[in-house]
Tab-separated table of C-alpha atoms in Angstrom:
chain	number	residue	atom	x	y	z
A	8	MET	CA	98.942	79.946	132.678
A	9	THR	CA	99.759	83.168	134.468
A	10	THR	CA	102.502	85.413	133.173
A	11	SER	CA	104.094	88.323	134.941
A	12	ASN	CA	105.057	90.301	131.854
A	13	ARG	CA	103.196	91.169	128.687
A	14	ILE	CA	104.239	93.237	125.699
A	15	ARG	CA	102.668	93.988	122.331
A	16	PHE	CA	104.045	94.645	118.850
A	17	ALA	CA	101.950	96.011	115.986
A	18	THR	CA	102.114	97.143	112.374
A	19	LEU	CA	99.856	99.331	110.215
A	20	ASN	CA	99.908	100.605	106.645
A	21	LEU	CA	98.743	104.204	107.067
A	22	LEU	CA	97.533	104.733	103.458
A	23	ASN	CA	99.177	107.927	102.209
A	24	PHE	CA	99.929	109.720	105.479
A	25	THR	CA	100.592	113.171	104.002
A	26	ALA	CA	100.240	116.386	105.996
A	27	PRO	CA	98.660	119.346	104.183
A	28	PRO	CA	99.506	121.302	102.109
A	29	TYR	CA	101.443	118.426	100.520
A	30	SER	CA	99.858	116.037	98.016
A	31	PHE	CA	100.571	112.365	97.359
A	32	TYR	CA	101.322	111.247	93.802
A	33	GLN	CA	99.101	113.845	92.109
A	34	LEU	CA	98.428	117.528	92.782
A	35	HIS	CA	94.732	117.010	93.536
A	36	GLU	CA	95.321	114.124	95.959
A	37	ARG	CA	95.628	115.732	99.363
A	38	TYR	CA	93.813	116.087	102.664
A	39	ASN	CA	91.619	119.021	103.538
A	40	ALA	CA	91.639	120.244	107.136
A	41	THR	CA	88.736	118.049	108.231
A	42	GLN	CA	90.103	114.939	106.572
A	43	TRP	CA	93.520	115.499	108.131
A	44	ARG	CA	92.040	115.754	111.622
A	45	GLN	CA	90.137	112.533	111.008
A	46	LYS	CA	93.286	110.824	109.771
A	47	GLN	CA	95.248	111.845	112.845
A	48	GLN	CA	92.417	110.708	115.109
A	49	PHE	CA	92.307	107.339	113.353
A	50	ILE	CA	95.998	106.759	114.066
A	51	THR	CA	95.644	107.986	117.640
A	52	ASP	CA	92.765	105.568	118.179
A	53	PHE	CA	94.823	102.725	116.719
A	54	LEU	CA	97.763	103.426	119.024
A	55	GLN	CA	95.478	103.551	122.048
A	56	GLN	CA	93.646	100.370	121.075
A	57	SER	CA	96.734	98.389	120.142
A	58	GLN	CA	98.601	99.285	123.352
A	59	ALA	CA	101.742	98.210	121.539
A	60	THR	CA	105.208	98.956	122.858
A	61	VAL	CA	106.687	98.905	119.340
A	62	VAL	CA	104.750	99.889	116.194
A	63	ALA	CA	105.801	99.607	112.549
A	64	PHE	CA	104.300	101.924	109.940
A	65	GLN	CA	104.155	101.932	106.153
A	66	GLU	CA	103.176	104.599	103.585
A	67	VAL	CA	104.568	107.548	105.522
A	68	PHE	CA	104.934	110.774	103.526
A	69	SER	CA	105.142	113.073	106.578
A	70	PRO	CA	107.412	111.455	109.187
A	71	LYS	CA	107.803	114.611	111.313
A	72	GLU	CA	104.057	114.865	111.832
A	73	LEU	CA	103.831	111.149	112.589
A	74	ALA	CA	106.645	111.416	115.141
A	75	ILE	CA	104.780	114.226	116.946
A	76	LEU	CA	101.542	112.252	116.972
A	77	CYS	CA	103.319	109.174	118.338
A	78	LYS	CA	105.119	111.138	121.022
A	79	GLU	CA	101.780	112.456	122.261
A	80	GLN	CA	100.796	108.826	122.835
A	81	GLY	CA	103.948	107.946	124.773
A	82	TYR	CA	106.213	106.797	121.953
A	83	ASP	CA	109.366	108.732	122.777
A	84	TYR	CA	111.506	106.878	120.243
A	85	PHE	CA	110.826	107.236	116.528
A	86	ALA	CA	112.876	106.570	113.415
A	87	THR	CA	112.838	106.563	109.635
A	88	VAL	CA	115.815	105.790	107.398
A	89	ALA	CA	114.732	107.402	104.123
A	90	SER	CA	112.847	110.438	102.841
A	91	PRO	CA	109.962	110.810	100.393
A	92	ARG	CA	110.782	112.323	97.012
A	93	CYS	CA	109.100	115.457	95.671
A	94	ASP	CA	108.098	116.240	92.094
A	95	HIS	CA	110.543	118.482	90.201
A	96	LEU	CA	107.815	120.700	88.746
A	97	TYR	CA	105.477	120.636	91.754
A	98	PRO	CA	107.529	120.386	94.979
A	99	GLN	CA	104.374	119.968	97.053
A	100	VAL	CA	103.633	116.636	95.360
A	101	LEU	CA	105.347	113.728	97.111
A	102	PHE	CA	106.351	110.263	95.925
A	103	ASN	CA	108.088	107.247	97.477
A	104	PRO	CA	106.602	107.006	100.977
A	105	VAL	CA	108.829	105.512	103.657
A	106	VAL	CA	108.486	103.079	106.536
A	107	ALA	CA	108.829	104.155	110.162
A	108	ILE	CA	109.014	102.688	113.636
A	109	ALA	CA	107.844	104.077	116.983
A	110	ALA	CA	108.668	102.637	120.394
A	111	LYS	CA	108.109	103.263	124.065
A	112	ILE	CA	111.490	101.728	124.859
A	113	PRO	CA	114.829	102.995	123.520
A	114	PHE	CA	116.561	101.623	120.457
A	115	GLN	CA	119.903	99.985	121.013
A	116	ALA	CA	120.577	100.569	117.329
A	117	CYS	CA	118.448	101.648	114.397
A	118	HIS	CA	119.482	101.980	110.763
A	119	GLU	CA	118.548	101.128	107.205
A	120	LEU	CA	118.954	97.563	106.066
A	121	THR	CA	121.760	97.448	103.524
A	122	PRO	CA	121.924	94.393	101.260
A	123	CYS	CA	124.879	92.062	101.651
A	124	PRO	CA	127.087	92.592	98.546
A	125	GLU	CA	128.023	88.916	98.411
A	126	LEU	CA	124.343	87.960	98.460
A	127	LEU	CA	123.581	90.373	95.624
A	128	GLU	CA	126.444	88.870	93.647
A	129	TYR	CA	125.086	85.397	94.344
A	130	LEU	CA	121.711	86.587	93.066
A	131	ASN	CA	123.318	88.122	89.952
A	132	ASN	CA	122.109	91.555	90.962
A	133	GLN	CA	125.270	93.360	92.044
A	134	ASN	CA	124.774	96.949	90.955
A	135	GLU	CA	121.204	97.612	89.930
A	136	PHE	CA	119.317	96.528	93.049
A	137	LYS	CA	117.422	99.097	95.082
A	138	PHE	CA	114.618	98.575	97.582
A	139	ASN	CA	111.314	100.119	96.556
A	140	ARG	CA	111.028	101.168	100.215
A	141	THR	CA	114.148	100.922	102.343
A	142	PRO	CA	113.550	98.596	105.333
A	143	ILE	CA	114.441	99.533	108.886
A	144	LYS	CA	116.529	97.235	111.071
A	145	CYS	CA	116.618	98.042	114.772
A	146	SER	CA	117.426	96.308	118.021
A	147	PHE	CA	116.038	96.545	121.541
A	148	ASP	CA	116.870	95.232	124.962
A	149	VAL	CA	113.377	94.369	126.139
A	150	PRO	CA	113.178	94.340	129.952
A	151	GLU	CA	112.810	90.811	131.357
A	152	PHE	CA	112.826	89.408	127.792
A	153	GLY	CA	116.224	90.129	126.274
A	154	ASP	CA	117.639	91.082	122.897
A	155	LEU	CA	115.200	91.656	120.062
A	156	THR	CA	115.858	92.578	116.434
A	157	CYS	CA	112.983	94.121	114.458
A	158	TYR	CA	112.659	94.668	110.722
A	159	VAL	CA	110.065	97.050	109.273
A	160	VAL	CA	109.255	96.239	105.650
A	161	HIS	CA	106.973	97.285	102.810
A	162	PHE	CA	107.694	94.987	99.903
A	163	LYS	CA	107.174	95.833	96.245
A	164	SER	CA	103.493	96.117	95.350
A	165	GLN	CA	101.745	93.979	92.769
A	166	ARG	CA	101.297	97.075	90.617
A	167	VAL	CA	102.891	96.593	87.202
A	168	HIS	CA	105.098	99.272	85.675
A	169	SER	CA	104.003	100.192	82.174
A	170	MET	CA	105.950	98.619	79.313
A	171	ALA	CA	104.683	101.175	76.789
A	172	HIS	CA	108.052	102.935	76.521
A	173	ILE	CA	109.799	99.648	75.675
A	174	LEU	CA	107.343	98.857	72.896
A	175	ASN	CA	106.983	102.476	71.757
A	176	ILE	CA	103.222	102.090	72.130
A	177	HIS	CA	101.203	105.170	73.075
A	178	ASN	CA	97.786	103.515	73.224
A	179	GLN	CA	97.389	102.111	76.730
A	180	ASP	CA	94.553	99.869	75.478
A	181	ASP	CA	96.730	98.159	72.879
A	182	PRO	CA	96.105	94.377	73.273
A	183	LEU	CA	99.811	93.534	72.898
A	184	LEU	CA	100.721	95.990	75.663
A	185	ASN	CA	98.017	94.605	77.954
A	186	LEU	CA	99.056	91.005	77.339
A	187	LEU	CA	102.739	91.651	78.035
A	188	GLN	CA	102.008	93.660	81.163
A	189	GLN	CA	99.746	90.905	82.487
A	190	THR	CA	102.477	88.302	81.940
A	191	VAL	CA	106.011	89.731	81.802
A	192	GLY	CA	105.032	92.765	83.867
A	193	MET	CA	103.455	90.679	86.619
A	194	MET	CA	106.497	88.414	86.670
A	195	GLN	CA	108.823	91.424	87.043
A	196	SER	CA	106.774	92.647	89.999
A	197	GLN	CA	106.917	89.200	91.600
A	198	ILE	CA	110.674	88.903	91.059
A	199	SER	CA	111.263	92.327	92.614
A	200	ARG	CA	109.152	91.498	95.666
A	201	SER	CA	110.859	88.132	96.068
A	202	LEU	CA	114.317	89.685	95.820
A	203	GLU	CA	113.519	92.234	98.521
A	204	ALA	CA	112.180	89.466	100.757
A	205	SER	CA	115.297	87.349	100.109
A	206	ILE	CA	117.577	90.127	101.336
A	207	VAL	CA	115.555	90.669	104.518
A	208	TYR	CA	115.299	86.921	105.128
A	209	TYR	CA	119.050	86.424	104.695
A	210	ASP	CA	119.901	89.242	107.087
A	211	ALA	CA	117.373	88.087	109.678
A	212	LEU	CA	118.649	84.504	109.739
A	213	LYS	CA	122.284	85.580	109.744
A	214	THR	CA	121.641	87.938	112.677
A	215	GLN	CA	119.748	85.222	114.551
A	216	ARG	CA	122.641	82.814	114.229
A	217	GLU	CA	125.314	85.353	115.160
A	218	LYS	CA	123.531	86.954	118.123
A	219	ASN	CA	120.929	84.389	119.191
A	220	CYS	CA	118.441	87.257	119.225
A	221	ALA	CA	114.689	87.041	119.013
A	222	THR	CA	113.507	88.408	115.672
A	223	LEU	CA	110.381	90.074	114.267
A	224	VAL	CA	109.772	91.018	110.621
A	225	MET	CA	106.754	93.334	110.518
A	226	GLY	CA	104.947	95.113	107.729
A	227	ASP	CA	103.024	95.096	104.482
A	228	PHE	CA	104.256	92.188	102.346
A	229	ASN	CA	101.923	93.060	99.445
A	230	ASP	CA	101.323	89.365	98.872
A	231	ASN	CA	100.249	86.222	100.660
A	232	ILE	CA	103.080	84.541	102.537
A	233	ASP	CA	102.276	81.279	100.740
A	234	SER	CA	102.680	82.858	97.294
A	235	PRO	CA	105.534	81.711	95.023
A	236	ALA	CA	107.319	85.004	95.642
A	237	LEU	CA	107.359	84.746	99.460
A	238	SER	CA	106.761	81.163	100.565
A	239	PHE	CA	110.470	80.516	101.148
A	240	MET	CA	110.409	82.945	104.098
A	241	THR	CA	108.606	80.422	106.298
A	242	GLN	CA	109.826	77.137	104.825
A	243	GLY	CA	112.342	75.042	106.705
A	244	PHE	CA	111.194	76.285	110.100
A	245	HIS	CA	110.064	73.409	112.341
A	246	PRO	CA	108.012	74.855	115.186
A	247	THR	CA	107.639	71.599	117.110
A	248	ARG	CA	111.106	70.084	116.746
A	249	CYS	CA	113.327	70.793	119.743
A	250	GLU	CA	116.220	68.422	119.108
A	251	PRO	CA	118.137	70.864	116.840
A	252	CYS	CA	117.468	73.696	119.293
A	253	LEU	CA	118.875	71.769	122.219
A	254	GLU	CA	121.888	70.704	120.197
A	255	LEU	CA	122.647	74.303	119.190
A	256	GLU	CA	121.682	75.672	122.626
A	257	GLN	CA	119.461	78.204	120.860
A	258	PRO	CA	116.228	78.049	118.829
A	259	ILE	CA	116.889	76.987	115.271
A	260	VAL	CA	117.137	79.872	112.832
A	261	GLY	CA	114.113	80.634	110.716
A	262	LEU	CA	110.907	82.604	110.582
A	263	THR	CA	107.258	81.686	110.812
A	264	ASP	CA	103.963	83.521	110.659
A	265	SER	CA	103.099	84.605	114.194
A	266	PHE	CA	99.475	83.569	113.665
A	267	ALA	CA	100.580	79.950	113.241
A	268	LEU	CA	102.140	80.081	116.723
A	269	SER	CA	99.226	81.897	118.355
A	270	SER	CA	96.614	80.552	120.735
A	271	GLU	CA	93.994	81.749	118.233
A	272	SER	CA	95.348	79.373	115.591
A	273	ALA	CA	95.568	76.542	118.131
A	274	ASN	CA	91.887	77.092	118.917
A	275	GLY	CA	90.931	76.738	115.257
A	276	LYS	CA	90.265	80.371	114.420
A	277	VAL	CA	90.682	81.549	110.830
A	278	LYS	CA	93.216	84.264	110.197
A	279	PRO	CA	91.350	87.489	109.380
A	280	ALA	CA	91.951	89.376	106.140
A	281	THR	CA	94.065	92.515	106.382
A	282	HIS	CA	92.987	94.062	103.062
A	283	TYR	CA	89.995	93.921	100.730
A	284	TYR	CA	89.983	94.361	96.971
A	285	GLN	CA	86.700	94.303	95.089
A	286	GLY	CA	85.067	92.613	98.059
A	287	ARG	CA	87.677	89.873	98.325
A	288	GLY	CA	89.703	89.555	101.501
A	289	ASN	CA	93.475	89.062	101.387
A	290	VAL	CA	96.174	88.715	104.009
A	291	LEU	CA	98.965	91.095	103.014
A	292	ASP	CA	100.284	92.204	106.414
A	293	TYR	CA	102.416	89.986	108.612
A	294	ILE	CA	104.480	89.703	111.735
A	295	LEU	CA	107.004	86.910	111.241
A	296	THR	CA	108.757	85.571	114.321
A	297	SER	CA	111.835	83.567	115.190
A	298	GLY	CA	111.722	80.379	117.251
A	299	HIS	CA	112.141	82.422	120.435
A	300	PHE	CA	108.391	83.131	120.179
A	301	ASN	CA	107.353	79.492	119.845
A	302	THR	CA	105.760	78.298	123.064
A	303	ASP	CA	106.296	74.655	121.996
A	304	CYS	CA	110.064	75.114	121.823
A	305	ALA	CA	112.072	74.014	124.848
A	306	LEU	CA	114.145	77.196	124.565
A	307	SER	CA	111.260	79.592	124.002
A	308	ARG	CA	111.401	82.927	125.796
A	309	ILE	CA	107.620	83.231	126.066
A	310	LYS	CA	104.699	81.445	127.688
A	311	SER	CA	101.882	82.736	125.478
A	312	LEU	CA	101.301	84.448	122.130
A	313	HIS	CA	98.054	86.091	121.046
A	314	TYR	CA	97.366	87.407	117.539
A	315	LEU	CA	95.511	90.721	117.349
A	316	SER	CA	93.532	92.318	114.511
A	317	PHE	CA	92.379	95.936	114.420
A	318	ASP	CA	90.002	95.953	111.465
A	319	LYS	CA	86.766	97.653	112.514
A	320	HIS	CA	87.372	100.441	109.979
A	321	LEU	CA	87.459	98.004	107.044
A	322	ASN	CA	84.369	97.533	104.893
A	323	PRO	CA	84.632	94.550	102.514
A	324	ASN	CA	82.042	96.104	100.193
A	325	GLN	CA	83.689	99.507	99.926
A	326	ILE	CA	85.030	100.261	96.450
A	327	ASP	CA	86.666	103.672	96.866
A	328	GLU	CA	89.487	104.232	99.326
A	329	ASP	CA	88.701	106.278	102.425
A	330	ILE	CA	91.882	108.275	102.930
A	331	CYS	CA	90.724	109.297	106.414
A	332	VAL	CA	91.466	105.782	107.665
A	333	SER	CA	93.442	102.977	105.982
A	334	ASP	CA	92.734	100.296	103.414
A	335	HIS	CA	94.653	97.829	105.618
A	336	SER	CA	93.859	96.535	109.079
A	337	GLY	CA	96.367	96.908	111.834
A	338	ILE	CA	97.703	93.654	113.231
A	339	GLY	CA	99.645	92.837	116.356
A	340	ILE	CA	100.871	90.172	118.723
A	341	GLU	CA	100.844	90.069	122.501
A	342	ILE	CA	103.411	87.878	124.197
A	343	GLY	CA	103.438	86.787	127.800
A	344	PHE	CA	106.688	85.815	129.471
C-alpha cells in the first residue's frame, strides 16, 4: 500500500547526559573530554539514524547542551519542564535528571503534566504525591495528519529506597533490613510507579475524549507493560472492534503498545529487548498509542505502522555500564498516512 506521507517518533534514555565539569550522583562520576565527545556523537548518530520528527529523552542532566546538539540536527523546538537538583555541599554534583522533548515541527502547547486534584483525592493521595520525574505534555498540529498529544515519561525505577532509617539499623547487611527491602520496599516502588502511570493514563484518556486527538505516551517505563504495576494502561482497548468507534464518531479511548499494532508484530516478529541486566533482556521502553494509530480501525488516521529499534550499541553480555552510549536501546515508530 503506497502512502504519500511518513513521519517518525522516537524515544531514548540517554543514561546520565551530564556535560563536564558537572558530575551525576557522585563527585567522581563524570565525563572526561573524550568520553563527552563520544557521548555527543552517539546521540547525533541516533538522531540521524532514527530520522524522527519528534524525539523524547530521559535522564537529562544538561538540557541546554542537549538543546544545542538537537538544533544542530534540525530540531528547532526543544523543551523541558523541570530542572536537575544540585548537591548542597558540592554544587557540581547533580541529581534528579529530567525528561525532554525535541521536534522539527512547532509545539502548539508544551507544559508539565499536573495531576488532577480530584484523581489524587480518589486515590487517597491528595497532598504528598510528587512525580519522581515530571512528565511533559505537549501538542502538535502534524501536517496532513492532524492534532497529536504527546506525553514524555520516565516512571519510578525499580530501585528500592533504603529502610535503614526507619528501623534505626546501620548495618546494610542486616538480614531483617534486606528482607523488608525486598518485600515492603519493592512493593513501595511498584506502588509509586503504578500511581505515576495512573495519572498519565487518566490525563491521556480524558484528553482523547475531550479533543478527539491522536495520542502517544513515550518513554522509559522502568517495567514491563504487562507487569501488575502497569498492565492497566493497555487493558480495555479493543484494537479490532469498530462498532464503538463508529457510534462515537471517533476511535474509542484507550492506549495500546505500538508494537502490537505494527506490521512487524503482524508478521510474527518478536519484540526486541530495550535493556539488558545481567545478560537478561527486558522491555522497559514503550511508545503507547491511541486508536488513531490502529490500521484495523475504520476511523484510523494511518495506513501503516512500523516499529523501529536502534540497539546496535547494546551488548547483552556487558556487565558495566558504558556511559559513552546508553544502557537502553532507542525505539521508534514510523507511520504512513
